[in-house]
Short mmCIF file of C-alpha atoms (C1' of nucleotides) in Angstrom, two decimals:
data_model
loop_
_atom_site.label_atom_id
_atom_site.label_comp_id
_atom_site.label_asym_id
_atom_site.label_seq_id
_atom_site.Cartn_x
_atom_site.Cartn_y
_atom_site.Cartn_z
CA UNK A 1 33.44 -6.70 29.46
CA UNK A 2 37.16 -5.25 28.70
CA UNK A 3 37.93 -2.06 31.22
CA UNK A 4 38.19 1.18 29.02
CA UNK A 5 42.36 0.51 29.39
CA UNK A 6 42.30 -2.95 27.46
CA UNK A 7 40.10 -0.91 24.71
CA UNK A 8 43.01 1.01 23.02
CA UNK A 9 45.25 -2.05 22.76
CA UNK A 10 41.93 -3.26 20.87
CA UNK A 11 42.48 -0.69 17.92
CA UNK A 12 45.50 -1.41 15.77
CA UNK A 13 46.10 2.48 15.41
CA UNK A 14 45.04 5.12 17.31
CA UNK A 15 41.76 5.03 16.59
CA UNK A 16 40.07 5.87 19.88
CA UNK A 17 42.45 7.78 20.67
CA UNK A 18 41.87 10.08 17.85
CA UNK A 19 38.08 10.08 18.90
CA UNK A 20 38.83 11.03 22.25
CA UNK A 21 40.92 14.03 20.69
CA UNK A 22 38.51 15.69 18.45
CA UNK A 23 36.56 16.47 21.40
CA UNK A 24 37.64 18.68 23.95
CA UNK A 25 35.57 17.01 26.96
CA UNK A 26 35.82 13.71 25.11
CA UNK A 27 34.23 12.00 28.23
CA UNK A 28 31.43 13.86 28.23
CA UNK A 29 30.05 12.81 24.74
CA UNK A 30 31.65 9.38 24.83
CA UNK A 31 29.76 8.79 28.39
CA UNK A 32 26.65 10.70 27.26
CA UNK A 33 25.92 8.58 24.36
CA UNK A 34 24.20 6.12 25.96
CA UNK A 35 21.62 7.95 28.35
CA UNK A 36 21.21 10.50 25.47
CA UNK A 37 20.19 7.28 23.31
CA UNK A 38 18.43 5.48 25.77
CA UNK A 39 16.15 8.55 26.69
CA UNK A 40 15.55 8.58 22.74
CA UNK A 41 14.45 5.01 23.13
CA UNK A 42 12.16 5.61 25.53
CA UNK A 43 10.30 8.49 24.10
CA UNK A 44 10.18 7.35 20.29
CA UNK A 45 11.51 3.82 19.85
CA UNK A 46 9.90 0.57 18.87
CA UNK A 47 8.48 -1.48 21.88
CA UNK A 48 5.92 -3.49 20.04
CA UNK A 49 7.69 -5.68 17.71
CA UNK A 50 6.92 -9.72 18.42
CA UNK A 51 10.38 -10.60 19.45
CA UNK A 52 11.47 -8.31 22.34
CA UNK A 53 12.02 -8.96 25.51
CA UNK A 54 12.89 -5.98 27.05
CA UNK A 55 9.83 -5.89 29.17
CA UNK A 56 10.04 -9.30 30.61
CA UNK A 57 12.03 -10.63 33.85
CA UNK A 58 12.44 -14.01 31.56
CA UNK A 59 13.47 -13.43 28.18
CA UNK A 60 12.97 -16.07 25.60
CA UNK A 61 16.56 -16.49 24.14
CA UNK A 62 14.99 -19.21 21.49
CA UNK A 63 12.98 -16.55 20.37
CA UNK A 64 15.72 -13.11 20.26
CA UNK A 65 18.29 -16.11 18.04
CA UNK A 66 15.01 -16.95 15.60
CA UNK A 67 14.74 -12.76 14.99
CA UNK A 68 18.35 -12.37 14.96
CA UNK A 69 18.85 -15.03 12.13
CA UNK A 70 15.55 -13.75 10.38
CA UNK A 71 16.94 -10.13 10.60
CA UNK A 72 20.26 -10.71 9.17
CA UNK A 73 19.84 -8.93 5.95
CA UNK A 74 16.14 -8.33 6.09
CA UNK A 75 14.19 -5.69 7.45
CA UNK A 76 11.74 -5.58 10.34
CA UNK A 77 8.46 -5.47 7.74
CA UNK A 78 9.55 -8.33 5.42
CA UNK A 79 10.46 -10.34 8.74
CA UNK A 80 7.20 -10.05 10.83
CA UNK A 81 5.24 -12.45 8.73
CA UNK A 82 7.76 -15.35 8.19
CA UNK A 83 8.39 -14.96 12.01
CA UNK A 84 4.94 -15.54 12.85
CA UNK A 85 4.59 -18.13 10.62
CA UNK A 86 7.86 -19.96 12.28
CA UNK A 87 6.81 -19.62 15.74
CA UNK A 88 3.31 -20.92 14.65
CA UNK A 89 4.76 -24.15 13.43
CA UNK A 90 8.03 -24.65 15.49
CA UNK A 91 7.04 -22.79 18.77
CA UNK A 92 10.15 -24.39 20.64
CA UNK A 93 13.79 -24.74 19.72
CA UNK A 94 12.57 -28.68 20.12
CA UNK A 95 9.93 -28.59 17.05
CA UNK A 96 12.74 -26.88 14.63
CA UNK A 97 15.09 -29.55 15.41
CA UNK A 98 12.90 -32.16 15.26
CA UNK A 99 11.80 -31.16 11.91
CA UNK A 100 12.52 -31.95 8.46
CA UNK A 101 14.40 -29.83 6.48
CA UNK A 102 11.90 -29.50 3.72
CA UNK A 103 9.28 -28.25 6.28
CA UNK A 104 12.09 -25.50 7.48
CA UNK A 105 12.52 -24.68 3.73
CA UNK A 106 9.06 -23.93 2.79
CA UNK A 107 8.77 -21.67 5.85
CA UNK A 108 12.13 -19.96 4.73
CA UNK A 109 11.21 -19.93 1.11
CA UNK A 110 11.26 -16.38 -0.15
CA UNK A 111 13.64 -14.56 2.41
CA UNK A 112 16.56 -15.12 0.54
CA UNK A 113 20.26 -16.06 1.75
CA UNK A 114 19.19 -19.53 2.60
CA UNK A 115 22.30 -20.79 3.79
CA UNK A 116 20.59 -18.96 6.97
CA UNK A 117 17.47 -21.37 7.18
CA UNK A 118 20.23 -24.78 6.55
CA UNK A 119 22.49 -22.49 9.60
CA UNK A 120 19.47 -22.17 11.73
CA UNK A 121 17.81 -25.57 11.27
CA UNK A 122 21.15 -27.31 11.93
CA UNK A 123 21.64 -24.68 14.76
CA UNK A 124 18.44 -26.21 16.72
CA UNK A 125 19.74 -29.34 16.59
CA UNK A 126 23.18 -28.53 17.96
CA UNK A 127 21.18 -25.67 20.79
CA UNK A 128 19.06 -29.27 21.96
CA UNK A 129 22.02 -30.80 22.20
CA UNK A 130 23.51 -28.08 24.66
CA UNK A 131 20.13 -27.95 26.70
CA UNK A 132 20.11 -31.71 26.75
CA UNK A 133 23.76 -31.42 28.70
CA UNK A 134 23.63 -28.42 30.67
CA UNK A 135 19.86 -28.03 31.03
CA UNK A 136 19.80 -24.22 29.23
CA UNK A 137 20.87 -22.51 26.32
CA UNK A 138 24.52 -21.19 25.89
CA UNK A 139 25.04 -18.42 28.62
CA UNK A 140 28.19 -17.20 27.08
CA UNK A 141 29.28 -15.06 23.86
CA UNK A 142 31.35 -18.34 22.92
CA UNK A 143 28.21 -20.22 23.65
CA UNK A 144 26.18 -18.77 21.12
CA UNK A 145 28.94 -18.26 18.78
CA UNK A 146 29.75 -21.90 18.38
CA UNK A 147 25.98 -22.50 16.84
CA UNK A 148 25.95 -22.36 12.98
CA UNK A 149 25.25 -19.51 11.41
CA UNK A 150 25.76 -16.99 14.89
CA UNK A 151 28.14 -14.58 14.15
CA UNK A 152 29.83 -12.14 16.54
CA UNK A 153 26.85 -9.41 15.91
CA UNK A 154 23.86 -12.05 16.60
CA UNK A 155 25.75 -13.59 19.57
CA UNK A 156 26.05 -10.15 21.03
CA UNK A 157 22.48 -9.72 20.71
CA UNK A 158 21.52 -12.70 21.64
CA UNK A 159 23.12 -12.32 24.68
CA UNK A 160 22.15 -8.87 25.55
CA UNK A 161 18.57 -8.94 24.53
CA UNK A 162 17.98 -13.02 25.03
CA UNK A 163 19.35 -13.69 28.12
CA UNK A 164 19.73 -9.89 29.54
CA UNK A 165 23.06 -10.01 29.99
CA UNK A 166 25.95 -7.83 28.75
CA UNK A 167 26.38 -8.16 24.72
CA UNK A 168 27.75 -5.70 21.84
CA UNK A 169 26.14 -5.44 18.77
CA UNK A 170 28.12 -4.33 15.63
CA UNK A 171 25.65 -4.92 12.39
CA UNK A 172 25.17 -2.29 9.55
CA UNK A 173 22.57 -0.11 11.47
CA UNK A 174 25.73 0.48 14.14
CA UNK A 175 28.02 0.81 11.64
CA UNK A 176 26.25 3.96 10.03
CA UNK A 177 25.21 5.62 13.22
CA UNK A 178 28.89 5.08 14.67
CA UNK A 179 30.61 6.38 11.12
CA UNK A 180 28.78 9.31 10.62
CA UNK A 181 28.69 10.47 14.58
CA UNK A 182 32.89 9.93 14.79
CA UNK A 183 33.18 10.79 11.60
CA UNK A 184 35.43 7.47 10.45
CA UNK A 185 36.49 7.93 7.13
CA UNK A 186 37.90 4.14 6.82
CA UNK A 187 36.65 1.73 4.39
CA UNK A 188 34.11 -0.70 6.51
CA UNK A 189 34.50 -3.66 4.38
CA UNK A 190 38.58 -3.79 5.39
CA UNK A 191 39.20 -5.35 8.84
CA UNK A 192 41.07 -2.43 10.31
CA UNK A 193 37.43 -0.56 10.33
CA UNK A 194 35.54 -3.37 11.61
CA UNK A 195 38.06 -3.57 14.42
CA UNK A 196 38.09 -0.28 15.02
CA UNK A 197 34.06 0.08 15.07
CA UNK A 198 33.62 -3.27 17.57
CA UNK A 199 35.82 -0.76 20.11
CA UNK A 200 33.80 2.00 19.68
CA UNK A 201 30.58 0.34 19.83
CA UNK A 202 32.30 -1.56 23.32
CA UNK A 203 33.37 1.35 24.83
CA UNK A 204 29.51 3.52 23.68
CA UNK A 205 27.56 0.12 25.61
CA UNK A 206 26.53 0.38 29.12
CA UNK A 207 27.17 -2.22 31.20
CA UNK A 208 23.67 -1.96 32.65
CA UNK A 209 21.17 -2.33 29.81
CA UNK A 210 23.23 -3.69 26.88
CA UNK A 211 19.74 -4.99 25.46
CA UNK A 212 17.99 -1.85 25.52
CA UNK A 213 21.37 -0.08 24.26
CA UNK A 214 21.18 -2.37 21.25
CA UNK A 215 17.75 -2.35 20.23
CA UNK A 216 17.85 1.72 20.76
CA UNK A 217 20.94 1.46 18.56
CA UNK A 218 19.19 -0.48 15.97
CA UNK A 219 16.29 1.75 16.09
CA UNK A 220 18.54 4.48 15.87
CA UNK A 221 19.96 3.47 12.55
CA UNK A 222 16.21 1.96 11.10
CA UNK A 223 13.97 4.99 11.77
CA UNK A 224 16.53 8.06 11.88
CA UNK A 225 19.90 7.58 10.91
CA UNK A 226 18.55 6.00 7.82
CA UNK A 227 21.24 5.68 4.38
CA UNK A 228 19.56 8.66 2.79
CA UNK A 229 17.89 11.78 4.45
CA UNK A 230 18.77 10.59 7.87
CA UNK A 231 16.63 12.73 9.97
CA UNK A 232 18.89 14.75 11.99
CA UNK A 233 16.76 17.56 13.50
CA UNK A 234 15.04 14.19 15.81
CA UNK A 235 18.70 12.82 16.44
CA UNK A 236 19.93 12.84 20.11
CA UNK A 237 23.24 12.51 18.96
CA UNK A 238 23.15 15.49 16.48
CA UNK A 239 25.16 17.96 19.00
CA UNK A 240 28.38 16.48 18.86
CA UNK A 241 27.56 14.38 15.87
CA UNK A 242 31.10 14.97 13.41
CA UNK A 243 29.02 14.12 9.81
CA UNK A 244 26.28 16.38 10.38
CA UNK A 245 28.56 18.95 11.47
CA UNK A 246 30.31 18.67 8.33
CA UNK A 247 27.33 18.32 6.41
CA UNK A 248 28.20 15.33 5.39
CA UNK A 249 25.96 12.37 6.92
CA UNK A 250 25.25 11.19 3.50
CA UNK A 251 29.13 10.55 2.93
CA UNK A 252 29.15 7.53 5.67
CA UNK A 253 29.72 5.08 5.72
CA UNK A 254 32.61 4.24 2.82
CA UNK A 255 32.87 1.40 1.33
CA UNK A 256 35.14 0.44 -1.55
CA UNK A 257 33.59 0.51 -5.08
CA UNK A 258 31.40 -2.09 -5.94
CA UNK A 259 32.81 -4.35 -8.84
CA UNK A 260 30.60 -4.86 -12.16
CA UNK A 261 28.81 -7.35 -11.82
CA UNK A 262 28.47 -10.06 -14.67
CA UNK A 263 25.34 -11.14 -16.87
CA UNK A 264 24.22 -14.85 -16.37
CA UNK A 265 21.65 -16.41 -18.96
CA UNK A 266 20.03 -20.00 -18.61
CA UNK A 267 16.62 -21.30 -19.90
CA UNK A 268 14.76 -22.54 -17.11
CA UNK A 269 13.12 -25.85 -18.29
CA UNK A 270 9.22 -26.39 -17.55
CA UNK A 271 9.61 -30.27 -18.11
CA UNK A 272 5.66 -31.48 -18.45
CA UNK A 273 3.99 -34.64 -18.00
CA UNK A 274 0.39 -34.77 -19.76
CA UNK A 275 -1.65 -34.07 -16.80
CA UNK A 276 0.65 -30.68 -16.40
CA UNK A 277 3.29 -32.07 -13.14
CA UNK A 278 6.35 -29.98 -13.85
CA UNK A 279 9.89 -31.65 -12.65
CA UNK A 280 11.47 -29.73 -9.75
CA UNK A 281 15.25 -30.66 -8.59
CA UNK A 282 16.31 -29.69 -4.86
CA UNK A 283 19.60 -27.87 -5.62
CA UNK A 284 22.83 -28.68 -4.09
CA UNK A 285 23.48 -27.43 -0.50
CA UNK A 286 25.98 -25.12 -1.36
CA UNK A 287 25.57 -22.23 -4.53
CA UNK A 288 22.38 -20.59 -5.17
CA UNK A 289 19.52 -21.82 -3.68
CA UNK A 290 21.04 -24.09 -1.55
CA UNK A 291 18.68 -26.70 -0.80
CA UNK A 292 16.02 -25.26 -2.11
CA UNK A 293 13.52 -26.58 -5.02
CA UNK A 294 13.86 -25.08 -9.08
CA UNK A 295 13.23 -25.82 -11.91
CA UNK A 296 16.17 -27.77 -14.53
CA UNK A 297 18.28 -24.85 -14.93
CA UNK A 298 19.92 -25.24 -18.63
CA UNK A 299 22.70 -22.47 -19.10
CA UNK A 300 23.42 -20.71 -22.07
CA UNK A 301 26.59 -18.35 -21.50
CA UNK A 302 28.06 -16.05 -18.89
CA UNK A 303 29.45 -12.65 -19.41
CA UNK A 304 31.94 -10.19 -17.70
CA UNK A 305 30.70 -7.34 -16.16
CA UNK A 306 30.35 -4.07 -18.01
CA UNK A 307 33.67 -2.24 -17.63
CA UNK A 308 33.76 1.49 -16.23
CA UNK A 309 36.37 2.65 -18.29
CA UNK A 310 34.42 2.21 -22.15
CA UNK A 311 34.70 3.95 -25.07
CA UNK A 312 32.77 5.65 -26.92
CA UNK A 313 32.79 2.94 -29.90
CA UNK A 314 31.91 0.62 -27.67
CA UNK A 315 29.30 2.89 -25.96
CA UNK A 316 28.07 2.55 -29.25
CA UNK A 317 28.26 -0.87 -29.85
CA UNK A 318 26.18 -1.51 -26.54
CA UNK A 319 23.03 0.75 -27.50
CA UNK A 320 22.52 -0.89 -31.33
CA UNK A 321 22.84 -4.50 -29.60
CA UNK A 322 19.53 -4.60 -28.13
CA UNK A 323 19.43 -8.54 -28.22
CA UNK A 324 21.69 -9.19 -24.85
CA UNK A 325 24.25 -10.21 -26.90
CA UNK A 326 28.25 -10.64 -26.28
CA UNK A 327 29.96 -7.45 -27.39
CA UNK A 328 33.38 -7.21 -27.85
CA UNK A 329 35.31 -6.48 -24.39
CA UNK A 330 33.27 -8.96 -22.82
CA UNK A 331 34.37 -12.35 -21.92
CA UNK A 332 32.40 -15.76 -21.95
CA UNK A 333 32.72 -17.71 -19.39
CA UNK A 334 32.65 -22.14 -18.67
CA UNK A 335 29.33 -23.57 -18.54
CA UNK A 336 27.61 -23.97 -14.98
CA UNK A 337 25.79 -27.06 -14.10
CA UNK A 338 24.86 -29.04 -11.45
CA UNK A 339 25.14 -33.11 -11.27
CA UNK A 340 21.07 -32.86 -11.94
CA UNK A 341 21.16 -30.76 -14.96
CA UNK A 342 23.92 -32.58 -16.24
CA UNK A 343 22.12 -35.60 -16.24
CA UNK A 344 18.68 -33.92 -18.00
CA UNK A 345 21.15 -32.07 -20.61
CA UNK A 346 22.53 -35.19 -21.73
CA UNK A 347 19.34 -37.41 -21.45
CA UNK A 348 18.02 -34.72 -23.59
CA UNK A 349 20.26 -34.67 -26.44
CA UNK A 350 20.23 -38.46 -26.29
CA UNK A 351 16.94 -38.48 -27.40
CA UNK A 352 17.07 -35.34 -29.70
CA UNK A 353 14.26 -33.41 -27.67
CA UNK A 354 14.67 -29.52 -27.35
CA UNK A 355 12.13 -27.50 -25.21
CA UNK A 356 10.42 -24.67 -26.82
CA UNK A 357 9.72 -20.90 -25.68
CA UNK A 358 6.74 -20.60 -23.81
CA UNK A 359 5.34 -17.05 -24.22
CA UNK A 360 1.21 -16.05 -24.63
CA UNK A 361 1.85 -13.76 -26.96
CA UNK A 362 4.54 -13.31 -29.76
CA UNK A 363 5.64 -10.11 -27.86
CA UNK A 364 5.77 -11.68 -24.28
CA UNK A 365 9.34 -14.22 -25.10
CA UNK A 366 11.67 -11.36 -22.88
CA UNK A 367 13.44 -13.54 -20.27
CA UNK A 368 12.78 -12.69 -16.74
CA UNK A 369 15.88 -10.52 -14.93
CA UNK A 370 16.40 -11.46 -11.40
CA UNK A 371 19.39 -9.84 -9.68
CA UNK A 372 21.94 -11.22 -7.17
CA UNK A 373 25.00 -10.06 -5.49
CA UNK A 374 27.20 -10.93 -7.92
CA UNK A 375 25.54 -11.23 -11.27
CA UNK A 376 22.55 -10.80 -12.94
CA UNK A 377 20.53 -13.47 -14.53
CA UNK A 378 18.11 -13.27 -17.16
CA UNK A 379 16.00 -16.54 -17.15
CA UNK A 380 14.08 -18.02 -20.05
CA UNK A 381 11.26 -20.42 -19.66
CA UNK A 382 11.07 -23.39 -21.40
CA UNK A 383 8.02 -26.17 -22.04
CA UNK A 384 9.06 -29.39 -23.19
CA UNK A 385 6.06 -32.44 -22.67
CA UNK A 386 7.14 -35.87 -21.87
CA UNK A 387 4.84 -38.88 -22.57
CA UNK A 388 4.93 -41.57 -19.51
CA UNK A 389 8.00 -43.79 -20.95
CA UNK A 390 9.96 -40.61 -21.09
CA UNK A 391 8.71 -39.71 -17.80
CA UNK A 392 9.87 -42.94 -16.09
CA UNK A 393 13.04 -43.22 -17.95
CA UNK A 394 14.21 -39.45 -16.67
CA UNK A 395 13.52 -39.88 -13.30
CA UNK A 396 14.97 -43.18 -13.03
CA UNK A 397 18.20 -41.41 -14.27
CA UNK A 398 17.88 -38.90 -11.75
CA UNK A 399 17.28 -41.64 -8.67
CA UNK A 400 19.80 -43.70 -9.98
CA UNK A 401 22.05 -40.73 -9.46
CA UNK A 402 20.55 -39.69 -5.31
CA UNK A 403 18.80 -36.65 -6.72
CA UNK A 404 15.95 -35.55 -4.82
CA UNK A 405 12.93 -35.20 -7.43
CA UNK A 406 9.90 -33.90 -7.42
CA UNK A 407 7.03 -33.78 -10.16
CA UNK A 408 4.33 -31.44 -9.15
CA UNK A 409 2.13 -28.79 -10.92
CA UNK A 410 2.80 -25.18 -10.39
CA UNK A 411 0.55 -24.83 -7.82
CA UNK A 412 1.46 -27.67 -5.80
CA UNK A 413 4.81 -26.94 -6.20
CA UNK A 414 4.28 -23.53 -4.65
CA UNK A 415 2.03 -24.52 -1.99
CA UNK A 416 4.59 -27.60 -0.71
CA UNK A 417 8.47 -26.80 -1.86
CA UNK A 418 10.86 -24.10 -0.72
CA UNK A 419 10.46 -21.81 -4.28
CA UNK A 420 12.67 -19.02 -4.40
CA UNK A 421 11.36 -16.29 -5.49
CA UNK A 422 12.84 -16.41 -9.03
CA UNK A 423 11.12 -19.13 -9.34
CA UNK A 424 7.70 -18.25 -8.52
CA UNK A 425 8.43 -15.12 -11.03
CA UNK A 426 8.53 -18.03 -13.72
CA UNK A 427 5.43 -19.65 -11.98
CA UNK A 428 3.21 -16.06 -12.21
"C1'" DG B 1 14.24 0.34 -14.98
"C1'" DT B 2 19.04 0.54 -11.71
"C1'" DC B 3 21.36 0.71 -7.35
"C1'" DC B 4 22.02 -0.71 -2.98
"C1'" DA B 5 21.91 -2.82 2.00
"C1'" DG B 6 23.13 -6.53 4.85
"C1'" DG B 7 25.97 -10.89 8.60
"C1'" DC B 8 27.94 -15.09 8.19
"C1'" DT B 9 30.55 -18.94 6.07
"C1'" DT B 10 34.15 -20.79 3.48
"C1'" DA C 1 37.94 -11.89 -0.35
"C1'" DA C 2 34.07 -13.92 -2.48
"C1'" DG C 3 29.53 -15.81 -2.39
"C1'" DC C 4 24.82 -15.51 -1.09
"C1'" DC C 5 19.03 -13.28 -2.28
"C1'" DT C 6 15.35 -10.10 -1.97
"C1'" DG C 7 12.91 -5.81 -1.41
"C1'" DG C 8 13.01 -0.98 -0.99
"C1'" DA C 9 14.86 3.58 -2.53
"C1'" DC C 10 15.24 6.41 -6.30
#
DNA sequence: GTCCAGGCTT
DNA sequence: AAGCCTGGAC
């Protein structure tokens, strides 16, 4: 833990400093924070989710990094189930390592970001390899931060709620509460924030009781402190809190515009066999879906992101085009394919075969919309039926080329692969 | 329907 | 700095 002196060389400007000044007993609310918090915590937190250990002498630090990962982008609710259903089947940091990767990707399937599950399956195996040599898991912050996919946050409360020793956390939950109650104006995406937040949130932890300190914090931000209507009449912090002072909780945290993001359209091919097996691919490790199962992705063009700044011709333009088409300050982009769909694209035009729309009903051909960071995709199903010399000639293509192959119906497929969800959309 | 949150890796 | 996914808020 840095002494309260090595904090300020920690901020680039005078950023606690400037804290410190806009109250007149600054030590008083800096040093209150935490049993104003903690007496919160006690009264009204959360105690009964599946992963603390706050009540126990011997915390389960296997358990705190599984939660952690889960909770990285993903809220307590969607997490509970998936977390049961991993701690069914891998009850040990042993049984994920030992697994296969397909088995962690099924249980993953659906909770998005899945470079997490490849981090945290990849992370067992390097944790058994630590408890093999030194007969525990990682006792330090540079411990845990070596293990894939453990960032500075999760190593802080891995070490704080796992092991019940002293650890910061610094996630988005901290980042609001901290923003609005200092009042920090700076943009939290630049690096000059997040430095300036870590100190904050360093010098606001108690030494004794990191772990309940964090979980109150993250409470704190869940239940109360929430992005809109933050309920501040419950807050302990409201007294000396600078947003709600100003009225303006709502305000914090900034963050820098977000860019438009770009339209994305592909057919997703359904290709058949006659008893109904559909051919599933298991995408490359990195990109979307990262080793994950889909469906032959075939793409059909790429365009920019709607610009702020239009005109009102082209305002125009955009409302008569109802048919997603390219309108004129938009730019198309190079085809995206992987080595698999490569391989299907030209087989396909070898033999002159084009899949068809599949829709029930003449009105029921809209392609389904599915929404990512960075771009929106609309996604068009596609049937195309293969007798068995077709069938045997494509997937030799596809083995000849180490692709990982699959040919199951749409049940099956759901009930045994990692689908993302997008996928399952198609499915339904 | 649209907008937005969220930690880590590369 | 960009990429990654889904669900909840509105």
């Amino acid at each position: 833990m840095p002494q309260i002196d090595d904090m300020t060389q920690l901020t680039p400007t005078a950023n606690l400093t400037t804290i410190e000044n806009t109250f007149t007993q600054y030590s008083t609310s800096l040093d209150s924070f935490a049993p104003r918090l903690l007496d919160w915590f006690a009264e009204n937190g959360r105690h009964d989710l599946p992963w603390q250990q706050h009540q126990t002498d011997a915390p389960n630090p296997y358990i705190v990094w599984l939660s952690e990962v889960m909770l990285q982008q993903t809220q307590v609710t969607t997490v509970l189930p998936y977390f049961a259903r991993f701690m069914a089947s891998f009850p040990t940091v042993q049984d994920l390592a030992a697994a296969k990767w397909d088995k962690v990707a099924e249980h993953w399937a659906g909770l998005g970001y899945y470079a997490r599950a490849r981090n945290l399956h990849k992370g067992a195996k390097q944790l058994v390899e630590v408890i093999d040599e030194t007969g525990d898991f990682p006792q330090t912050l540079a411990g845990w931060e070596a293990i894939s996919g453990v960032g500075p946050s999760t190593a802080g409360a891995i070490m704080a709620m796992g092991l019940h020793r002293y650890g910061v956390i610094c996630d988005g939950n901290v980042k609001r509460v901290l923003t609005r109650w200092a009042a920090i104006d700076g943009d939290i995406t630049k690096s000059a924030t997040t430095k300036e937040l870590w100190a904050l949130a360093e010098r606001l932890t108690p030494i004794e009781n990191s772990g309940l300190f964090a979980q109150a914090m993250m409470d704190m931000g869940a239940t109360l402190c929430t992005r809109s209507k933050p309920a501040c009449l419950l807050c302990p912090l409201q007294e000396d809190c600078l947003a709600h002072e100003q009225g303006r909780e709502t305000d914090y945290p900034v963050k820098a515009k977000k860019q438009p993001k770009p339209s994305k359209f592909s057919n997703a091919l359904l290709i058949e066999d006659i008893d109904g097996k559909i051919l599933w691919l298991q995408r490359p490790d990195n990109g979307i879906w990262g080793g994950l199962w889909s469906l032959p992705l075939q793409f059909v063009e790429k365009i920019a992101g709607k610009m702020n700044t239009k005109t009102a011709a082209e305002k125009t333009t955009e409302i008569d085009d109802t048919s997603l088409k390219v309108t004129s300050n938009e730019k198309v982009y190079e085809a995206e394919f992987t080595t698999a769909e490569q391989i299907i694209n030209e087989w396909l035009d070898k033999h002159k075969l084009t899949a068809k729309a599949v829709s029930k009903t003449l009105l029921d051909d809209a392609p389904i919309k599915h929404s990512l960071t960075h771009f929106h995709w609309y996604l068009t199903p596609q049937s195309l039926i293969l007798n068995a010399e077709q069938i045997t000639e494509i997937t030799e293509a596809l083995e000849a080329a180490q692709i990982n192959i699959n040919w199951l119906n749409a049940v099956d497929a759901q009930a045994t692969l990692g689908l993302p969800r997008a996928m399952v959309k198609i499915l339904e």
